[in-house]
Amino acid sequence: MKGSELARYNLGIAEENAGNLDRAMRHFMISAKCGHDDSLQAVKEGFMMGRVTKTDFEITLRAHKASQDEIKSDQRESAKSRT
């Protein structure tokens, strides 16, 4: 299934509300890997509650950072610092 990170996050919320916690965490991890911050927070909470393994959390965290780094550019950073 493809789609935006926000759609994946919303699917995660719906699955969580339905009691499908494993499926919800999978949606959150996919969304977080695309750079969605709220999804990363949900994965972090899942890790702290024991629903996500340390390995899965680390992979998701690295992918999230790589996605964020990809979005950043020197030109954007310099424009941001001027405001």
Short mmCIF file of the N, C-alpha and C atoms (twelve columns), coordinates in Angstrom:
data_MODEL
# 
_entry.id   MODEL 
# 
loop_
_atom_site.group_PDB 
_atom_site.id 
_atom_site.type_symbol 
_atom_site.label_atom_id 
_atom_site.label_alt_id 
_atom_site.label_comp_id 
_atom_site.label_asym_id 
_atom_site.label_seq_id 
_atom_site.Cartn_x 
_atom_site.Cartn_y 
_atom_site.Cartn_z 
_atom_site.pdbx_PDB_model_num 
ATOM 1   N N  . MET A 1  0.850  -1.177 0.000  1 
ATOM 2   C CA . MET A 1  0.000  0.000  0.000  1 
ATOM 3   C C  . MET A 1  0.891  1.235  0.000  1 
ATOM 4   N N  . LYS A 2  0.578  2.168  -0.849 1 
ATOM 5   C CA . LYS A 2  1.330  3.415  -0.908 1 
ATOM 6   C C  . LYS A 2  0.445  4.529  -0.370 1 
ATOM 7   N N  . GLY A 3  0.990  5.731  -0.287 1 
ATOM 8   C CA . GLY A 3  0.212  6.864  0.171  1 
ATOM 9   C C  . GLY A 3  1.080  7.829  0.937  1 
ATOM 10  N N  . SER A 4  0.472  8.876  1.368  1 
ATOM 11  C CA . SER A 4  1.217  9.899  2.095  1 
ATOM 12  C C  . SER A 4  1.468  9.460  3.528  1 
ATOM 13  N N  . GLU A 5  2.468  10.109 4.132  1 
ATOM 14  C CA . GLU A 5  2.769  9.772  5.524  1 
ATOM 15  C C  . GLU A 5  1.619  10.144 6.452  1 
ATOM 16  N N  . LEU A 6  0.872  11.180 6.127  1 
ATOM 17  C CA . LEU A 6  -0.274 11.556 6.949  1 
ATOM 18  C C  . LEU A 6  -1.378 10.489 6.862  1 
ATOM 19  N N  . ALA A 7  -1.586 9.945  5.670  1 
ATOM 20  C CA . ALA A 7  -2.585 8.885  5.506  1 
ATOM 21  C C  . ALA A 7  -2.180 7.656  6.317  1 
ATOM 22  N N  . ARG A 8  -0.894 7.306  6.284  1 
ATOM 23  C CA . ARG A 8  -0.405 6.172  7.065  1 
ATOM 24  C C  . ARG A 8  -0.584 6.421  8.562  1 
ATOM 25  N N  . TYR A 9  -0.304 7.645  8.986  1 
ATOM 26  C CA . TYR A 9  -0.480 8.002  10.402 1 
ATOM 27  C C  . TYR A 9  -1.953 7.830  10.791 1 
ATOM 28  N N  . ASN A 10 -2.857 8.325  9.942  1 
ATOM 29  C CA . ASN A 10 -4.286 8.207  10.225 1 
ATOM 30  C C  . ASN A 10 -4.731 6.744  10.266 1 
ATOM 31  N N  . LEU A 11 -4.166 5.914  9.377  1 
ATOM 32  C CA . LEU A 11 -4.466 4.483  9.423  1 
ATOM 33  C C  . LEU A 11 -3.974 3.877  10.739 1 
ATOM 34  N N  . GLY A 12 -2.807 4.313  11.187 1 
ATOM 35  C CA . GLY A 12 -2.277 3.849  12.461 1 
ATOM 36  C C  . GLY A 12 -3.206 4.188  13.615 1 
ATOM 37  N N  . ILE A 13 -3.715 5.399  13.597 1 
ATOM 38  C CA . ILE A 13 -4.662 5.832  14.643 1 
ATOM 39  C C  . ILE A 13 -5.926 4.966  14.593 1 
ATOM 40  N N  . ALA A 14 -6.448 4.748  13.395 1 
ATOM 41  C CA . ALA A 14 -7.665 3.943  13.248 1 
ATOM 42  C C  . ALA A 14 -7.429 2.510  13.735 1 
ATOM 43  N N  . GLU A 15 -6.288 1.933  13.372 1 
ATOM 44  C CA . GLU A 15 -5.983 0.564  13.812 1 
ATOM 45  C C  . GLU A 15 -5.795 0.512  15.327 1 
ATOM 46  N N  . GLU A 16 -5.165 1.532  15.873 1 
ATOM 47  C CA . GLU A 16 -4.976 1.583  17.322 1 
ATOM 48  C C  . GLU A 16 -6.324 1.648  18.035 1 
ATOM 49  N N  . ASN A 17 -7.217 2.473  17.520 1 
ATOM 50  C CA . ASN A 17 -8.556 2.595  18.114 1 
ATOM 51  C C  . ASN A 17 -9.348 1.292  17.999 1 
ATOM 52  N N  . ALA A 18 -9.064 0.527  16.949 1 
ATOM 53  C CA . ALA A 18 -9.749 -0.751 16.752 1 
ATOM 54  C C  . ALA A 18 -9.101 -1.876 17.559 1 
ATOM 55  N N  . GLY A 19 -7.989 -1.572 18.222 1 
ATOM 56  C CA . GLY A 19 -7.331 -2.578 19.047 1 
ATOM 57  C C  . GLY A 19 -6.272 -3.391 18.328 1 
ATOM 58  N N  . ASN A 20 -5.976 -3.039 17.081 1 
ATOM 59  C CA . ASN A 20 -4.960 -3.749 16.295 1 
ATOM 60  C C  . ASN A 20 -3.614 -3.053 16.470 1 
ATOM 61  N N  . LEU A 21 -2.994 -3.260 17.621 1 
ATOM 62  C CA . LEU A 21 -1.809 -2.502 17.981 1 
ATOM 63  C C  . LEU A 21 -0.585 -2.821 17.121 1 
ATOM 64  N N  . ASP A 22 -0.405 -4.086 16.756 1 
ATOM 65  C CA . ASP A 22 0.731  -4.440 15.899 1 
ATOM 66  C C  . ASP A 22 0.605  -3.783 14.528 1 
ATOM 67  N N  . ARG A 23 -0.580 -3.848 13.976 1 
ATOM 68  C CA . ARG A 23 -0.825 -3.234 12.672 1 
ATOM 69  C C  . ARG A 23 -0.669 -1.713 12.755 1 
ATOM 70  N N  . ALA A 24 -1.129 -1.118 13.852 1 
ATOM 71  C CA . ALA A 24 -0.988 0.331  14.041 1 
ATOM 72  C C  . ALA A 24 0.485  0.724  14.067 1 
ATOM 73  N N  . MET A 25 1.293  -0.049 14.794 1 
ATOM 74  C CA . MET A 25 2.726  0.261  14.880 1 
ATOM 75  C C  . MET A 25 3.396  0.150  13.520 1 
ATOM 76  N N  . ARG A 26 2.978  -0.810 12.707 1 
ATOM 77  C CA . ARG A 26 3.549  -0.926 11.361 1 
ATOM 78  C C  . ARG A 26 3.239  0.308  10.526 1 
ATOM 79  N N  . HIS A 27 2.006  0.810  10.604 1 
ATOM 80  C CA . HIS A 27 1.644  2.031  9.881  1 
ATOM 81  C C  . HIS A 27 2.457  3.222  10.403 1 
ATOM 82  N N  . PHE A 28 2.575  3.331  11.714 1 
ATOM 83  C CA . PHE A 28 3.350  4.431  12.292 1 
ATOM 84  C C  . PHE A 28 4.817  4.366  11.864 1 
ATOM 85  N N  . MET A 29 5.387  3.161  11.827 1 
ATOM 86  C CA . MET A 29 6.793  3.029  11.439 1 
ATOM 87  C C  . MET A 29 7.002  3.433  9.977  1 
ATOM 88  N N  . ILE A 30 6.094  3.033  9.101  1 
ATOM 89  C CA . ILE A 30 6.215  3.403  7.691  1 
ATOM 90  C C  . ILE A 30 6.128  4.918  7.548  1 
ATOM 91  N N  . SER A 31 5.179  5.518  8.221  1 
ATOM 92  C CA . SER A 31 4.996  6.965  8.157  1 
ATOM 93  C C  . SER A 31 6.191  7.705  8.748  1 
ATOM 94  N N  . ALA A 32 6.709  7.217  9.867  1 
ATOM 95  C CA . ALA A 32 7.858  7.858  10.508 1 
ATOM 96  C C  . ALA A 32 9.089  7.785  9.612  1 
ATOM 97  N N  . LYS A 33 9.255  6.670  8.909  1 
ATOM 98  C CA . LYS A 33 10.394 6.521  8.005  1 
ATOM 99  C C  . LYS A 33 10.338 7.538  6.863  1 
ATOM 100 N N  . CYS A 34 9.141  8.036  6.568  1 
ATOM 101 C CA . CYS A 34 8.976  9.062  5.536  1 
ATOM 102 C C  . CYS A 34 9.140  10.470 6.098  1 
ATOM 103 N N  . GLY A 35 9.365  10.577 7.404  1 
ATOM 104 C CA . GLY A 35 9.631  11.879 8.005  1 
ATOM 105 C C  . GLY A 35 8.510  12.470 8.838  1 
ATOM 106 N N  . HIS A 36 7.451  11.724 9.090  1 
ATOM 107 C CA . HIS A 36 6.320  12.257 9.866  1 
ATOM 108 C C  . HIS A 36 6.648  12.234 11.359 1 
ATOM 109 N N  . ASP A 37 6.679  13.404 11.974 1 
ATOM 110 C CA . ASP A 37 7.106  13.541 13.365 1 
ATOM 111 C C  . ASP A 37 6.148  12.905 14.365 1 
ATOM 112 N N  . ASP A 38 4.843  13.070 14.173 1 
ATOM 113 C CA . ASP A 38 3.875  12.480 15.104 1 
ATOM 114 C C  . ASP A 38 3.940  10.953 15.079 1 
ATOM 115 N N  . SER A 39 4.208  10.407 13.906 1 
ATOM 116 C CA . SER A 39 4.357  8.957  13.800 1 
ATOM 117 C C  . SER A 39 5.594  8.487  14.551 1 
ATOM 118 N N  . LEU A 40 6.669  9.250  14.445 1 
ATOM 119 C CA . LEU A 40 7.881  8.893  15.184 1 
ATOM 120 C C  . LEU A 40 7.598  8.896  16.679 1 
ATOM 121 N N  . GLN A 41 6.841  9.852  17.144 1 
ATOM 122 C CA . GLN A 41 6.472  9.914  18.558 1 
ATOM 123 C C  . GLN A 41 5.643  8.686  18.949 1 
ATOM 124 N N  . ALA A 42 4.735  8.269  18.074 1 
ATOM 125 C CA . ALA A 42 3.916  7.076  18.350 1 
ATOM 126 C C  . ALA A 42 4.791  5.825  18.411 1 
ATOM 127 N N  . VAL A 43 5.790  5.737  17.527 1 
ATOM 128 C CA . VAL A 43 6.706  4.596  17.540 1 
ATOM 129 C C  . VAL A 43 7.540  4.611  18.819 1 
ATOM 130 N N  . LYS A 44 7.968  5.801  19.215 1 
ATOM 131 C CA . LYS A 44 8.737  5.934  20.461 1 
ATOM 132 C C  . LYS A 44 7.911  5.454  21.651 1 
ATOM 133 N N  . GLU A 45 6.662  5.869  21.703 1 
ATOM 134 C CA . GLU A 45 5.780  5.430  22.784 1 
ATOM 135 C C  . GLU A 45 5.561  3.920  22.721 1 
ATOM 136 N N  . GLY A 46 5.427  3.388  21.502 1 
ATOM 137 C CA . GLY A 46 5.281  1.951  21.334 1 
ATOM 138 C C  . GLY A 46 6.508  1.198  21.818 1 
ATOM 139 N N  . PHE A 47 7.678  1.769  21.564 1 
ATOM 140 C CA . PHE A 47 8.919  1.161  22.046 1 
ATOM 141 C C  . PHE A 47 8.963  1.167  23.567 1 
ATOM 142 N N  . MET A 48 8.596  2.276  24.176 1 
ATOM 143 C CA . MET A 48 8.628  2.387  25.637 1 
ATOM 144 C C  . MET A 48 7.624  1.439  26.292 1 
ATOM 145 N N  . MET A 49 6.545  1.106  25.577 1 
ATOM 146 C CA . MET A 49 5.532  0.195  26.110 1 
ATOM 147 C C  . MET A 49 5.806  -1.263 25.732 1 
ATOM 148 N N  . GLY A 50 6.872  -1.490 24.956 1 
ATOM 149 C CA . GLY A 50 7.222  -2.851 24.589 1 
ATOM 150 C C  . GLY A 50 6.540  -3.384 23.346 1 
ATOM 151 N N  . ARG A 51 5.873  -2.534 22.592 1 
ATOM 152 C CA . ARG A 51 5.182  -2.960 21.369 1 
ATOM 153 C C  . ARG A 51 6.102  -2.962 20.151 1 
ATOM 154 N N  . VAL A 52 7.216  -2.229 20.241 1 
ATOM 155 C CA . VAL A 52 8.170  -2.110 19.140 1 
ATOM 156 C C  . VAL A 52 9.531  -2.565 19.665 1 
ATOM 157 N N  . THR A 53 10.221 -3.367 18.875 1 
ATOM 158 C CA . THR A 53 11.538 -3.836 19.305 1 
ATOM 159 C C  . THR A 53 12.566 -2.704 19.196 1 
ATOM 160 N N  . LYS A 54 13.657 -2.870 19.914 1 
ATOM 161 C CA . LYS A 54 14.723 -1.875 19.878 1 
ATOM 162 C C  . LYS A 54 15.268 -1.745 18.457 1 
ATOM 163 N N  . THR A 55 15.427 -2.855 17.785 1 
ATOM 164 C CA . THR A 55 15.944 -2.841 16.409 1 
ATOM 165 C C  . THR A 55 15.008 -2.080 15.483 1 
ATOM 166 N N  . ASP A 56 13.709 -2.357 15.572 1 
ATOM 167 C CA . ASP A 56 12.740 -1.651 14.731 1 
ATOM 168 C C  . ASP A 56 12.729 -0.155 15.042 1 
ATOM 169 N N  . PHE A 57 12.833 0.183  16.316 1 
ATOM 170 C CA . PHE A 57 12.853 1.594  16.699 1 
ATOM 171 C C  . PHE A 57 14.095 2.284  16.131 1 
ATOM 172 N N  . GLU A 58 15.254 1.632  16.237 1 
ATOM 173 C CA . GLU A 58 16.488 2.223  15.713 1 
ATOM 174 C C  . GLU A 58 16.422 2.414  14.205 1 
ATOM 175 N N  . ILE A 59 15.916 1.413  13.500 1 
ATOM 176 C CA . ILE A 59 15.782 1.512  12.042 1 
ATOM 177 C C  . ILE A 59 14.857 2.664  11.672 1 
ATOM 178 N N  . THR A 60 13.739 2.760  12.374 1 
ATOM 179 C CA . THR A 60 12.770 3.827  12.109 1 
ATOM 180 C C  . THR A 60 13.374 5.186  12.413 1 
ATOM 181 N N  . LEU A 61 14.082 5.296  13.512 1 
ATOM 182 C CA . LEU A 61 14.699 6.568  13.892 1 
ATOM 183 C C  . LEU A 61 15.731 7.007  12.855 1 
ATOM 184 N N  . ARG A 62 16.566 6.075  12.395 1 
ATOM 185 C CA . ARG A 62 17.578 6.412  11.378 1 
ATOM 186 C C  . ARG A 62 16.923 6.835  10.063 1 
ATOM 187 N N  . ALA A 63 15.887 6.120  9.658  1 
ATOM 188 C CA . ALA A 63 15.192 6.447  8.414  1 
ATOM 189 C C  . ALA A 63 14.508 7.801  8.518  1 
ATOM 190 N N  . HIS A 64 13.931 8.104  9.674  1 
ATOM 191 C CA . HIS A 64 13.286 9.407  9.890  1 
ATOM 192 C C  . HIS A 64 14.312 10.521 9.767  1 
ATOM 193 N N  . LYS A 65 15.472 10.348 10.391 1 
ATOM 194 C CA . LYS A 65 16.523 11.365 10.317 1 
ATOM 195 C C  . LYS A 65 17.010 11.537 8.882  1 
ATOM 196 N N  . ALA A 66 17.189 10.429 8.167  1 
ATOM 197 C CA . ALA A 66 17.625 10.506 6.772  1 
ATOM 198 C C  . ALA A 66 16.601 11.244 5.923  1 
ATOM 199 N N  . SER A 67 15.333 11.003 6.180  1 
ATOM 200 C CA . SER A 67 14.271 11.694 5.452  1 
ATOM 201 C C  . SER A 67 14.293 13.196 5.753  1 
ATOM 202 N N  . GLN A 68 14.468 13.539 7.016  1 
ATOM 203 C CA . GLN A 68 14.545 14.946 7.403  1 
ATOM 204 C C  . GLN A 68 15.771 15.616 6.793  1 
ATOM 205 N N  . ASP A 69 16.905 14.919 6.792  1 
ATOM 206 C CA . ASP A 69 18.132 15.471 6.212  1 
ATOM 207 C C  . ASP A 69 17.993 15.689 4.712  1 
ATOM 208 N N  . GLU A 70 17.265 14.800 4.058  1 
ATOM 209 C CA . GLU A 70 17.044 14.907 2.621  1 
ATOM 210 C C  . GLU A 70 16.248 16.161 2.276  1 
ATOM 211 N N  . ILE A 71 15.323 16.502 3.150  1 
ATOM 212 C CA . ILE A 71 14.473 17.667 2.923  1 
ATOM 213 C C  . ILE A 71 15.256 18.961 3.121  1 
ATOM 214 N N  . LYS A 72 16.188 18.951 4.057  1 
ATOM 215 C CA . LYS A 72 16.956 20.150 4.369  1 
ATOM 216 C C  . LYS A 72 17.918 20.487 3.245  1 
ATOM 217 N N  . SER A 73 18.165 21.762 3.070  1 
ATOM 218 C CA . SER A 73 19.162 22.210 2.115  1 
ATOM 219 C C  . SER A 73 19.853 23.443 2.687  1 
ATOM 220 N N  . ASP A 74 21.036 23.718 2.185  1 
ATOM 221 C CA . ASP A 74 21.770 24.887 2.657  1 
ATOM 222 C C  . ASP A 74 20.988 26.166 2.392  1 
ATOM 223 N N  . GLN A 75 20.358 26.230 1.229  1 
ATOM 224 C CA . GLN A 75 19.594 27.424 0.868  1 
ATOM 225 C C  . GLN A 75 18.408 27.622 1.818  1 
ATOM 226 N N  . ARG A 76 17.731 26.542 2.164  1 
ATOM 227 C CA . ARG A 76 16.605 26.638 3.109  1 
ATOM 228 C C  . ARG A 76 17.086 27.068 4.496  1 
ATOM 229 N N  . GLU A 77 18.189 26.484 4.931  1 
ATOM 230 C CA . GLU A 77 18.719 26.794 6.252  1 
ATOM 231 C C  . GLU A 77 19.131 28.263 6.345  1 
ATOM 232 N N  . SER A 78 19.750 28.790 5.278  1 
ATOM 233 C CA . SER A 78 20.170 30.195 5.327  1 
ATOM 234 C C  . SER A 78 18.951 31.116 5.299  1 
ATOM 235 N N  . ALA A 79 17.917 30.751 4.564  1 
ATOM 236 C CA . ALA A 79 16.693 31.558 4.534  1 
ATOM 237 C C  . ALA A 79 16.004 31.501 5.889  1 
ATOM 238 N N  . LYS A 80 16.038 30.347 6.520  1 
ATOM 239 C CA . LYS A 80 15.414 30.186 7.830  1 
ATOM 240 C C  . LYS A 80 16.114 31.033 8.882  1 
ATOM 241 N N  . SER A 81 17.437 31.109 8.814  1 
ATOM 242 C CA . SER A 81 18.195 31.859 9.808  1 
ATOM 243 C C  . SER A 81 17.996 33.372 9.656  1 
ATOM 244 N N  . ARG A 82 17.605 33.813 8.481  1 
ATOM 245 C CA . ARG A 82 17.364 35.255 8.255  1 
ATOM 246 C C  . ARG A 82 16.041 35.734 8.844  1 
ATOM 247 N N  . THR A 83 15.131 34.818 9.115  1 
ATOM 248 C CA . THR A 83 13.814 35.243 9.639  1 
ATOM 249 C C  . THR A 83 13.806 35.325 11.131 1 
# 
